[in-house]
Amino acid sequence: MSERKGACIIGQSGGPTAVINASAQGAIQAALKAGCITRVLGAAHGIKGVLDDKLYDMDQEDASELGLLKNTPSSALGSCRYKLADPDQDDTDYRRILEIFKKYDVRYFFYNGGNDSMDTCNKISKYMQKIGYECRIMGIPKTIDNDLNGTDHCPGFASAAKYISTSCMEVWQDAHVYDTGMITIIEIMGRHAGWLAGASALATWAGFGPDLIYLPEVDFDMEQFLADVTAIYHRTGKCMVAVSEGIHYADGTFVSEAKASATDGFGHAQLGGLAATLAEIVKQKTRAKVRGIELSLLQRCGAHLASETDIEEAYRAGQAAVEAAVSGMTDKMVAFRCTRDDKGYFCETILEPLDVAANAEKKVPRAWINAAGNGVEQPFIDYVLPLIQGEPELPREHSLPRFAKLKKVLATAN
Amino acid sequence: MSERKGACIIGQSGGPTAVINASAQGAIQAALKAGCITRVLGAAHGIKGVLDDKLYDMDQEDASELGLLKNTPSSALGSCRYKLADPDQDDTDYRRILEIFKKYDVRYFFYNGGNDSMDTCNKISKYMQKIGYECRIMGIPKTIDNDLNGTDHCPGFASAAKYISTSCMEVWQDAHVYDTGMITIIEIMGRHAGWLAGASALATWAGFGPDLIYLPEVDFDMEQFLADVTAIYHRTGKCMVAVSEGIHYADGTFVSEAKASATDGFGHAQLGGLAATLAEIVKQKTRAKVRGIELSLLQRCGAHLASETDIEEAYRAGQAAVEAAVSGMTDKMVAFRCTRDDKGYFCETILEPLDVAANAEKKVPRAWINAAGNGVEQPFIDYVLPLIQGEPELPREHSLPRFAKLKKVLATAN
């Protein structure tokens, strides 16, 4: 145990989730408790807040408001999508970060985000090591896309999965109410990995869900898709389809960006996104009533449908990052190692080198997708089901969410 | 008290809601208990089930599954959008309905729906009176649009309002996460009345919601809309807008259907609906990042966000219809009379003549909309807030909804 006194910075980065603030809460509360951490600073809009010297003094926040972070979706400190340059090419940002770290005597840096954010975190860590500035740097995983390498799953994924599967079950009920034909196409986030689209299979598993699911792990074939949909529609009068926004043709072109194709002959303005485009194509093919539904931002900020398991794990990830750093660790990302067997689901936090997460995207294994490429298999269900368990006790006022309201007092150097 | 022995038919009609099955449950359970009701039949797909002689024997359903109806969205018996002819022009359907009523000795008919369904119910009631067939006919109100005349509000509206306001609060969090500009346009149901779009103001009232709200009660002016949005965007870097799908220009043309207009000069394919169209127009005007979000079917089937007040009132409406019919009433619609004052909110069921509901649409009073026509005033909040109160205890399995699974055994005549 090597004690190092100093301030810490906690930053949130990338797209928000329903539980990223639970990780912030875990990290902030652990840091406020840690004797060696002299000051807890929150970065306004991630690394941009460091570069702009916009840091919030978390010690000045009310404990009760910090307590509400657990059920407040999105990034309470603000987020960013800011790519740091290769320090060998341009070290301007790194020198500025160092300057701020020195100004506030920052010796702990916690960065919560997905692939790009772990890349940022990794670069800062390596830079500080190289120039010999002692700072313990830890990544905290986060992404609804669930595509971070080195961890069983990512905080944020499960709550989005629960939102998606519950919403699919409800829409299924709605889409089956008339005795007339109806095709429903639901567009789900996930540009490069199909974890979220696949999670819609939980709805089917529970009795009311998509008949067909298309993931970006399998090349999309418009002819086959239309044949799949038409076959089910003609047999049952209904068809519900879940598609990942990231589905693409064999040549890599996203279906959402393809204006027309030689095979389908349709050319459509992309005004309404993928669901609307596919709905129009299916409508022209089948002459059925077709409705495209894009779950849009709703799926990643739906705190009211969060998984309690996800919230608790997100909290623990933030807490574990601080505890590991306090105990002397650096240059790591907190990750989950999980077992799922007869005894149930068990999840422990471990540490992985930051490089592991920063440099790869984890896809849905091909073996978990059915042979036809239009659904997922039981191992996928077994993987995701334990993650969505549990309902949080949501703070409410007048039956509306009571989200955290932070003071966000700007810090000045001591 | 005039006792009349006989069977009853319960039918669901029009667009589903999160709580229409609670009304069905209230009616079914009251009918099963009523000594004079010899048999409880559920019409498959509303009046179409009567015409097609497709009636389910509700006595054969498990009580536990019927108990789950309360939290099962959409119309469990199936719904329809079927318009009965004027009986003076064509009485074919009426004669068929009479035939089925006689076949099963139906002496009670309960029809649950919105304006069109109350029209159906009213026509059947008047026909049966005219030809002298004794049958007690009651309408049970239902519509997320909340535009039924003769009642303080409609079952289904409050749960949709709660879904909309909660979702707006969550999306607001998401849309404010970056320090870059962002405009969000949320499309909300309501073709002719702005009750649902107006309900998004609850989110603003609670701290995080739309800056601007456009209802169909006020003619839409594209120039003014763009000026409103631009002003807020330039001042704050963000703007959140809620629009009713039914907004229309002064000449009555729906904005969602207007391909181009002389004033804005934009011509857009309507692939993605109103939100996508407005998003594109605003993007071209402001060069900002703009996201259009259509709440689509989600807002009317979101049972997981239902209002417990709404569920209970929906149940009571169904129950009250049966109890009133049993006590001798006919040709009425159950309605709510409510008081909102210092002592709180109180709602009682009353009976209104079926004609009242069948022949008018209730709009949001102009005085409840602000002078600029881009928001609602406090009386609107005071009206809707009591309706969304309370969270139901949701039946779940594996943290997913456990919806009712009815056997739907087809009835045969005794």
PDB file of N, CA, C and O in Angstrom, chain A residues 63-119:
ATOM      1  N   ALA A  63     -24.848  15.904  -0.174  1.00  0.00           N
ATOM      2  CA  ALA A  63     -24.788  14.433  -0.194  1.00  0.00           C
ATOM      3  C   ALA A  63     -26.089  13.846  -0.739  1.00  0.00           C
ATOM      4  O   ALA A  63     -26.083  12.843  -1.464  1.00  0.00           O
ATOM      5  N   SER A  64     -27.206  14.503  -0.430  1.00  0.00           N
ATOM      6  CA  SER A  64     -28.493  13.943  -0.879  1.00  0.00           C
ATOM      7  C   SER A  64     -28.631  14.023  -2.400  1.00  0.00           C
ATOM      8  O   SER A  64     -29.183  13.122  -3.025  1.00  0.00           O
ATOM      9  N   GLU A  65     -28.108  15.093  -2.993  1.00  0.00           N
ATOM     10  CA  GLU A  65     -28.165  15.194  -4.457  1.00  0.00           C
ATOM     11  C   GLU A  65     -27.216  14.180  -5.095  1.00  0.00           C
ATOM     12  O   GLU A  65     -27.538  13.567  -6.112  1.00  0.00           O
ATOM     13  N   LEU A  66     -26.042  14.001  -4.505  1.00  0.00           N
ATOM     14  CA  LEU A  66     -25.119  12.975  -5.017  1.00  0.00           C
ATOM     15  C   LEU A  66     -25.788  11.610  -4.946  1.00  0.00           C
ATOM     16  O   LEU A  66     -25.603  10.758  -5.818  1.00  0.00           O
ATOM     17  N   GLY A  67     -26.597  11.404  -3.909  1.00  0.00           N
ATOM     18  CA  GLY A  67     -27.304  10.136  -3.753  1.00  0.00           C
ATOM     19  C   GLY A  67     -28.306   9.883  -4.872  1.00  0.00           C
ATOM     20  O   GLY A  67     -28.620   8.742  -5.203  1.00  0.00           O
ATOM     21  N   LEU A  68     -28.797  10.956  -5.474  1.00  0.00           N
ATOM     22  CA  LEU A  68     -29.781  10.823  -6.557  1.00  0.00           C
ATOM     23  C   LEU A  68     -29.137  10.482  -7.902  1.00  0.00           C
ATOM     24  O   LEU A  68     -29.829  10.108  -8.853  1.00  0.00           O
ATOM     25  N   LEU A  69     -27.804  10.622  -7.968  1.00  0.00           N
ATOM     26  CA  LEU A  69     -27.120  10.339  -9.237  1.00  0.00           C
ATOM     27  C   LEU A  69     -27.401   8.924  -9.731  1.00  0.00           C
ATOM     28  O   LEU A  69     -27.468   8.676 -10.933  1.00  0.00           O
ATOM     29  N   LYS A  70     -27.550   8.016  -8.793  1.00  0.00           N
ATOM     30  CA  LYS A  70     -27.745   6.608  -9.125  1.00  0.00           C
ATOM     31  C   LYS A  70     -28.922   6.388 -10.071  1.00  0.00           C
ATOM     32  O   LYS A  70     -28.926   5.445 -10.856  1.00  0.00           O
ATOM     33  N   ASN A  71     -29.930   7.216  -9.961  1.00  0.00           N
ATOM     34  CA  ASN A  71     -31.128   7.043 -10.795  1.00  0.00           C
ATOM     35  C   ASN A  71     -31.333   8.192 -11.773  1.00  0.00           C
ATOM     36  O   ASN A  71     -32.423   8.380 -12.300  1.00  0.00           O
ATOM     37  N   THR A  72     -30.282   8.960 -11.995  1.00  0.00           N
ATOM     38  CA  THR A  72     -30.349  10.075 -12.951  1.00  0.00           C
ATOM     39  C   THR A  72     -29.632   9.659 -14.237  1.00  0.00           C
ATOM     40  O   THR A  72     -28.437   9.381 -14.212  1.00  0.00           O
ATOM     41  N   PRO A  73     -30.352   9.609 -15.344  1.00  0.00           N
ATOM     42  CA  PRO A  73     -29.691   9.152 -16.574  1.00  0.00           C
ATOM     43  C   PRO A  73     -28.796  10.240 -17.162  1.00  0.00           C
ATOM     44  O   PRO A  73     -28.845  11.381 -16.733  1.00  0.00           O
ATOM     45  N   SER A  74     -28.032   9.844 -18.160  1.00  0.00           N
ATOM     46  CA  SER A  74     -27.151  10.749 -18.883  1.00  0.00           C
ATOM     47  C   SER A  74     -25.975  11.159 -17.990  1.00  0.00           C
ATOM     48  O   SER A  74     -25.852  10.694 -16.874  1.00  0.00           O
ATOM     49  N   SER A  75     -25.103  11.998 -18.492  1.00  0.00           N
ATOM     50  CA  SER A  75     -23.857  12.327 -17.798  1.00  0.00           C
ATOM     51  C   SER A  75     -24.022  13.637 -17.052  1.00  0.00           C
ATOM     52  O   SER A  75     -24.009  14.709 -17.655  1.00  0.00           O
ATOM     53  N   ALA A  76     -24.150  13.546 -15.733  1.00  0.00           N
ATOM     54  CA  ALA A  76     -24.461  14.727 -14.926  1.00  0.00           C
ATOM     55  C   ALA A  76     -23.368  15.782 -14.991  1.00  0.00           C
ATOM     56  O   ALA A  76     -23.631  16.971 -14.854  1.00  0.00           O
ATOM     57  N   LEU A  77     -22.117  15.352 -15.183  1.00  0.00           N
ATOM     58  CA  LEU A  77     -21.011  16.313 -15.245  1.00  0.00           C
ATOM     59  C   LEU A  77     -20.844  16.871 -16.652  1.00  0.00           C
ATOM     60  O   LEU A  77     -20.056  17.781 -16.886  1.00  0.00           O
ATOM     61  N   GLY A  78     -21.580  16.313 -17.583  1.00  0.00           N
ATOM     62  CA  GLY A  78     -21.398  16.673 -18.995  1.00  0.00           C
ATOM     63  C   GLY A  78     -20.406  15.721 -19.634  1.00  0.00           C
ATOM     64  O   GLY A  78     -19.538  15.150 -18.972  1.00  0.00           O
ATOM     65  N   SER A  79     -20.569  15.543 -20.930  1.00  0.00           N
ATOM     66  CA  SER A  79     -19.712  14.605 -21.644  1.00  0.00           C
ATOM     67  C   SER A  79     -19.084  15.290 -22.854  1.00  0.00           C
ATOM     68  O   SER A  79     -19.318  16.475 -23.105  1.00  0.00           O
ATOM     69  N   CYS A  80     -18.273  14.541 -23.571  1.00  0.00           N
ATOM     70  CA  CYS A  80     -17.660  15.086 -24.785  1.00  0.00           C
ATOM     71  C   CYS A  80     -17.308  13.939 -25.726  1.00  0.00           C
ATOM     72  O   CYS A  80     -17.293  12.777 -25.331  1.00  0.00           O
ATOM     73  N   ARG A  81     -17.120  14.282 -26.953  1.00  0.00           N
ATOM     74  CA  ARG A  81     -16.513  13.359 -27.910  1.00  0.00           C
ATOM     75  C   ARG A  81     -15.289  14.088 -28.446  1.00  0.00           C
ATOM     76  O   ARG A  81     -15.359  14.785 -29.450  1.00  0.00           O
ATOM     77  N   TYR A  82     -14.192  13.931 -27.750  1.00  0.00           N
ATOM     78  CA  TYR A  82     -12.992  14.688 -28.090  1.00  0.00           C
ATOM     79  C   TYR A  82     -11.839  13.715 -28.238  1.00  0.00           C
ATOM     80  O   TYR A  82     -11.547  12.947 -27.333  1.00  0.00           O
ATOM     81  N   LYS A  83     -11.221  13.707 -29.393  1.00  0.00           N
ATOM     82  CA  LYS A  83     -10.144  12.750 -29.649  1.00  0.00           C
ATOM     83  C   LYS A  83      -8.793  13.413 -29.418  1.00  0.00           C
ATOM     84  O   LYS A  83      -8.485  14.443 -30.016  1.00  0.00           O
ATOM     85  N   LEU A  84      -8.011  12.834 -28.549  1.00  0.00           N
ATOM     86  CA  LEU A  84      -6.659  13.350 -28.313  1.00  0.00           C
ATOM     87  C   LEU A  84      -5.751  12.926 -29.463  1.00  0.00           C
ATOM     88  O   LEU A  84      -5.845  11.814 -29.972  1.00  0.00           O
ATOM     89  N   ALA A  85      -4.876  13.803 -29.841  1.00  0.00           N
ATOM     90  CA  ALA A  85      -3.914  13.494 -30.903  1.00  0.00           C
ATOM     91  C   ALA A  85      -2.904  12.445 -30.417  1.00  0.00           C
ATOM     92  O   ALA A  85      -2.789  12.184 -29.217  1.00  0.00           O
ATOM     93  N   ASP A  86      -2.218  11.851 -31.351  1.00  0.00           N
ATOM     94  CA  ASP A  86      -1.064  11.015 -31.002  1.00  0.00           C
ATOM     95  C   ASP A  86      -0.004  11.940 -30.383  1.00  0.00           C
ATOM     96  O   ASP A  86       0.423  12.909 -31.017  1.00  0.00           O
ATOM     97  N   PRO A  87       0.396  11.673 -29.151  1.00  0.00           N
ATOM     98  CA  PRO A  87       1.307  12.617 -28.473  1.00  0.00           C
ATOM     99  C   PRO A  87       2.649  12.769 -29.201  1.00  0.00           C
ATOM    100  O   PRO A  87       3.310  13.803 -29.057  1.00  0.00           O
ATOM    101  N   ASP A  88       3.029  11.769 -29.986  1.00  0.00           N
ATOM    102  CA  ASP A  88       4.287  11.896 -30.737  1.00  0.00           C
ATOM    103  C   ASP A  88       4.143  12.901 -31.879  1.00  0.00           C
ATOM    104  O   ASP A  88       5.123  13.490 -32.340  1.00  0.00           O
ATOM    105  N   GLN A  89       2.900  13.073 -32.332  1.00  0.00           N
ATOM    106  CA  GLN A  89       2.641  14.026 -33.409  1.00  0.00           C
ATOM    107  C   GLN A  89       2.394  15.434 -32.859  1.00  0.00           C
ATOM    108  O   GLN A  89       2.869  16.411 -33.409  1.00  0.00           O
ATOM    109  N   ASP A  90       1.617  15.466 -31.792  1.00  0.00           N
ATOM    110  CA  ASP A  90       1.197  16.763 -31.258  1.00  0.00           C
ATOM    111  C   ASP A  90       0.892  16.596 -29.771  1.00  0.00           C
ATOM    112  O   ASP A  90      -0.111  15.981 -29.415  1.00  0.00           O
ATOM    113  N   ASP A  91       1.735  17.142 -28.937  1.00  0.00           N
ATOM    114  CA  ASP A  91       1.532  16.944 -27.494  1.00  0.00           C
ATOM    115  C   ASP A  91       0.923  18.165 -26.802  1.00  0.00           C
ATOM    116  O   ASP A  91       0.945  18.254 -25.574  1.00  0.00           O
ATOM    117  N   THR A  92       0.351  19.077 -27.595  1.00  0.00           N
ATOM    118  CA  THR A  92      -0.233  20.293 -27.021  1.00  0.00           C
ATOM    119  C   THR A  92      -1.232  19.974 -25.903  1.00  0.00           C
ATOM    120  O   THR A  92      -1.117  20.493 -24.785  1.00  0.00           O
ATOM    121  N   ASP A  93      -2.219  19.126 -26.223  1.00  0.00           N
ATOM    122  CA  ASP A  93      -3.245  18.793 -25.239  1.00  0.00           C
ATOM    123  C   ASP A  93      -2.627  18.144 -23.998  1.00  0.00           C
ATOM    124  O   ASP A  93      -3.055  18.395 -22.873  1.00  0.00           O
ATOM    125  N   TYR A  94      -1.656  17.296 -24.210  1.00  0.00           N
ATOM    126  CA  TYR A  94      -1.062  16.557 -23.091  1.00  0.00           C
ATOM    127  C   TYR A  94      -0.325  17.513 -22.149  1.00  0.00           C
ATOM    128  O   TYR A  94      -0.387  17.375 -20.933  1.00  0.00           O
ATOM    129  N   ARG A  95       0.363  18.489 -22.743  1.00  0.00           N
ATOM    130  CA  ARG A  95       1.066  19.460 -21.901  1.00  0.00           C
ATOM    131  C   ARG A  95       0.067  20.303 -21.112  1.00  0.00           C
ATOM    132  O   ARG A  95       0.274  20.624 -19.956  1.00  0.00           O
ATOM    133  N   ARG A  96      -1.056  20.594 -21.746  1.00  0.00           N
ATOM    134  CA  ARG A  96      -2.109  21.352 -21.065  1.00  0.00           C
ATOM    135  C   ARG A  96      -2.722  20.522 -19.922  1.00  0.00           C
ATOM    136  O   ARG A  96      -2.953  21.034 -18.815  1.00  0.00           O
ATOM    137  N   ILE A  97      -2.956  19.257 -20.190  1.00  0.00           N
ATOM    138  CA  ILE A  97      -3.502  18.381 -19.136  1.00  0.00           C
ATOM    139  C   ILE A  97      -2.533  18.315 -17.954  1.00  0.00           C
ATOM    140  O   ILE A  97      -2.929  18.425 -16.792  1.00  0.00           O
ATOM    141  N   LEU A  98      -1.262  18.179 -18.276  1.00  0.00           N
ATOM    142  CA  LEU A  98      -0.233  18.127 -17.224  1.00  0.00           C
ATOM    143  C   LEU A  98      -0.248  19.421 -16.401  1.00  0.00           C
ATOM    144  O   LEU A  98      -0.164  19.391 -15.158  1.00  0.00           O
ATOM    145  N   GLU A  99      -0.375  20.529 -17.099  1.00  0.00           N
ATOM    146  CA  GLU A  99      -0.409  21.832 -16.428  1.00  0.00           C
ATOM    147  C   GLU A  99      -1.559  21.904 -15.425  1.00  0.00           C
ATOM    148  O   GLU A  99      -1.390  22.354 -14.285  1.00  0.00           O
ATOM    149  N   ILE A 100      -2.743  21.428 -15.872  1.00  0.00           N
ATOM    150  CA  ILE A 100      -3.922  21.436 -14.988  1.00  0.00           C
ATOM    151  C   ILE A 100      -3.726  20.456 -13.832  1.00  0.00           C
ATOM    152  O   ILE A 100      -4.055  20.753 -12.683  1.00  0.00           O
ATOM    153  N   PHE A 101      -3.187  19.280 -14.150  1.00  0.00           N
ATOM    154  CA  PHE A 101      -2.928  18.299 -13.090  1.00  0.00           C
ATOM    155  C   PHE A 101      -2.013  18.912 -12.023  1.00  0.00           C
ATOM    156  O   PHE A 101      -2.240  18.758 -10.827  1.00  0.00           O
ATOM    157  N   LYS A 102      -1.002  19.606 -12.480  1.00  0.00           N
ATOM    158  CA  LYS A 102      -0.067  20.231 -11.521  1.00  0.00           C
ATOM    159  C   LYS A 102      -0.756  21.359 -10.752  1.00  0.00           C
ATOM    160  O   LYS A 102      -0.557  21.513  -9.546  1.00  0.00           O
ATOM    161  N   LYS A 103      -1.564  22.126 -11.467  1.00  0.00           N
ATOM    162  CA  LYS A 103      -2.232  23.267 -10.842  1.00  0.00           C
ATOM    163  C   LYS A 103      -3.071  22.840  -9.643  1.00  0.00           C
ATOM    164  O   LYS A 103      -3.098  23.507  -8.614  1.00  0.00           O
ATOM    165  N   TYR A 104      -3.762  21.703  -9.808  1.00  0.00           N
ATOM    166  CA  TYR A 104      -4.652  21.219  -8.732  1.00  0.00           C
ATOM    167  C   TYR A 104      -4.019  20.071  -7.948  1.00  0.00           C
ATOM    168  O   TYR A 104      -4.669  19.452  -7.134  1.00  0.00           O
ATOM    169  N   ASP A 105      -2.772  19.788  -8.228  1.00  0.00           N
ATOM    170  CA  ASP A 105      -2.083  18.631  -7.624  1.00  0.00           C
ATOM    171  C   ASP A 105      -2.899  17.345  -7.801  1.00  0.00           C
ATOM    172  O   ASP A 105      -3.158  16.609  -6.844  1.00  0.00           O
ATOM    173  N   VAL A 106      -3.303  17.129  -9.040  1.00  0.00           N
ATOM    174  CA  VAL A 106      -4.111  15.941  -9.345  1.00  0.00           C
ATOM    175  C   VAL A 106      -3.209  14.713  -9.413  1.00  0.00           C
ATOM    176  O   VAL A 106      -2.271  14.669 -10.208  1.00  0.00           O
ATOM    177  N   ARG A 107      -3.505  13.733  -8.563  1.00  0.00           N
ATOM    178  CA  ARG A 107      -2.709  12.497  -8.520  1.00  0.00           C
ATOM    179  C   ARG A 107      -3.560  11.270  -8.818  1.00  0.00           C
ATOM    180  O   ARG A 107      -3.064  10.145  -8.778  1.00  0.00           O
ATOM    181  N   TYR A 108      -4.836  11.532  -9.054  1.00  0.00           N
ATOM    182  CA  TYR A 108      -5.774  10.449  -9.380  1.00  0.00           C
ATOM    183  C   TYR A 108      -6.660  10.939 -10.523  1.00  0.00           C
ATOM    184  O   TYR A 108      -7.233  12.037 -10.442  1.00  0.00           O
ATOM    185  N   PHE A 109      -6.787  10.117 -11.533  1.00  0.00           N
ATOM    186  CA  PHE A 109      -7.638  10.490 -12.678  1.00  0.00           C
ATOM    187  C   PHE A 109      -8.500   9.292 -13.068  1.00  0.00           C
ATOM    188  O   PHE A 109      -7.981   8.204 -13.358  1.00  0.00           O
ATOM    189  N   PHE A 110      -9.803   9.492 -13.026  1.00  0.00           N
ATOM    190  CA  PHE A 110     -10.758   8.419 -13.332  1.00  0.00           C
ATOM    191  C   PHE A 110     -11.581   8.834 -14.538  1.00  0.00           C
ATOM    192  O   PHE A 110     -12.213   9.891 -14.512  1.00  0.00           O
ATOM    193  N   TYR A 111     -11.575   7.983 -15.553  1.00  0.00           N
ATOM    194  CA  TYR A 111     -12.274   8.355 -16.776  1.00  0.00           C
ATOM    195  C   TYR A 111     -13.269   7.277 -17.134  1.00  0.00           C
ATOM    196  O   TYR A 111     -12.918   6.105 -17.287  1.00  0.00           O
ATOM    197  N   ASN A 112     -14.515   7.699 -17.297  1.00  0.00           N
ATOM    198  CA  ASN A 112     -15.629   6.773 -17.466  1.00  0.00           C
ATOM    199  C   ASN A 112     -16.159   6.875 -18.888  1.00  0.00           C
ATOM    200  O   ASN A 112     -16.688   7.902 -19.282  1.00  0.00           O
ATOM    201  N   GLY A 113     -15.995   5.796 -19.647  1.00  0.00           N
ATOM    202  CA  GLY A 113     -16.483   5.856 -21.019  1.00  0.00           C
ATOM    203  C   GLY A 113     -16.308   4.561 -21.773  1.00  0.00           C
ATOM    204  O   GLY A 113     -16.015   3.513 -21.181  1.00  0.00           O
ATOM    205  N   GLY A 114     -16.494   4.635 -23.080  1.00  0.00           N
ATOM    206  CA  GLY A 114     -16.387   3.465 -23.943  1.00  0.00           C
ATOM    207  C   GLY A 114     -15.039   3.385 -24.639  1.00  0.00           C
ATOM    208  O   GLY A 114     -14.027   3.862 -24.114  1.00  0.00           O
ATOM    209  N   ASN A 115     -15.024   2.802 -25.816  1.00  0.00           N
ATOM    210  CA  ASN A 115     -13.766   2.545 -26.515  1.00  0.00           C
ATOM    211  C   ASN A 115     -12.910   3.801 -26.685  1.00  0.00           C
ATOM    212  O   ASN A 115     -11.733   3.810 -26.336  1.00  0.00           O
ATOM    213  N   ASP A 116     -13.521   4.840 -27.235  1.00  0.00           N
ATOM    214  CA  ASP A 116     -12.761   6.057 -27.502  1.00  0.00           C
ATOM    215  C   ASP A 116     -12.260   6.692 -26.208  1.00  0.00           C
ATOM    216  O   ASP A 116     -11.146   7.216 -26.148  1.00  0.00           O
ATOM    217  N   SER A 117     -13.106   6.618 -25.187  1.00  0.00           N
ATOM    218  CA  SER A 117     -12.725   7.218 -23.909  1.00  0.00           C
ATOM    219  C   SER A 117     -11.596   6.423 -23.257  1.00  0.00           C
ATOM    220  O   SER A 117     -10.721   7.005 -22.601  1.00  0.00           O
ATOM    221  N   MET A 118     -11.610   5.114 -23.423  1.00  0.00           N
ATOM    222  CA  MET A 118     -10.516   4.297 -22.880  1.00  0.00           C
ATOM    223  C   MET A 118      -9.223   4.586 -23.652  1.00  0.00           C
ATOM    224  O   MET A 118      -8.131   4.545 -23.093  1.00  0.00           O
ATOM    225  N   ASP A 119      -9.369   4.915 -24.917  1.00  0.00           N
ATOM    226  CA  ASP A 119      -8.210   5.326 -25.708  1.00  0.00           C
ATOM    227  C   ASP A 119      -7.642   6.643 -25.160  1.00  0.00           C
ATOM    228  O   ASP A 119      -6.434   6.770 -24.961  1.00  0.00           O
TER     229      ASP A 119
END
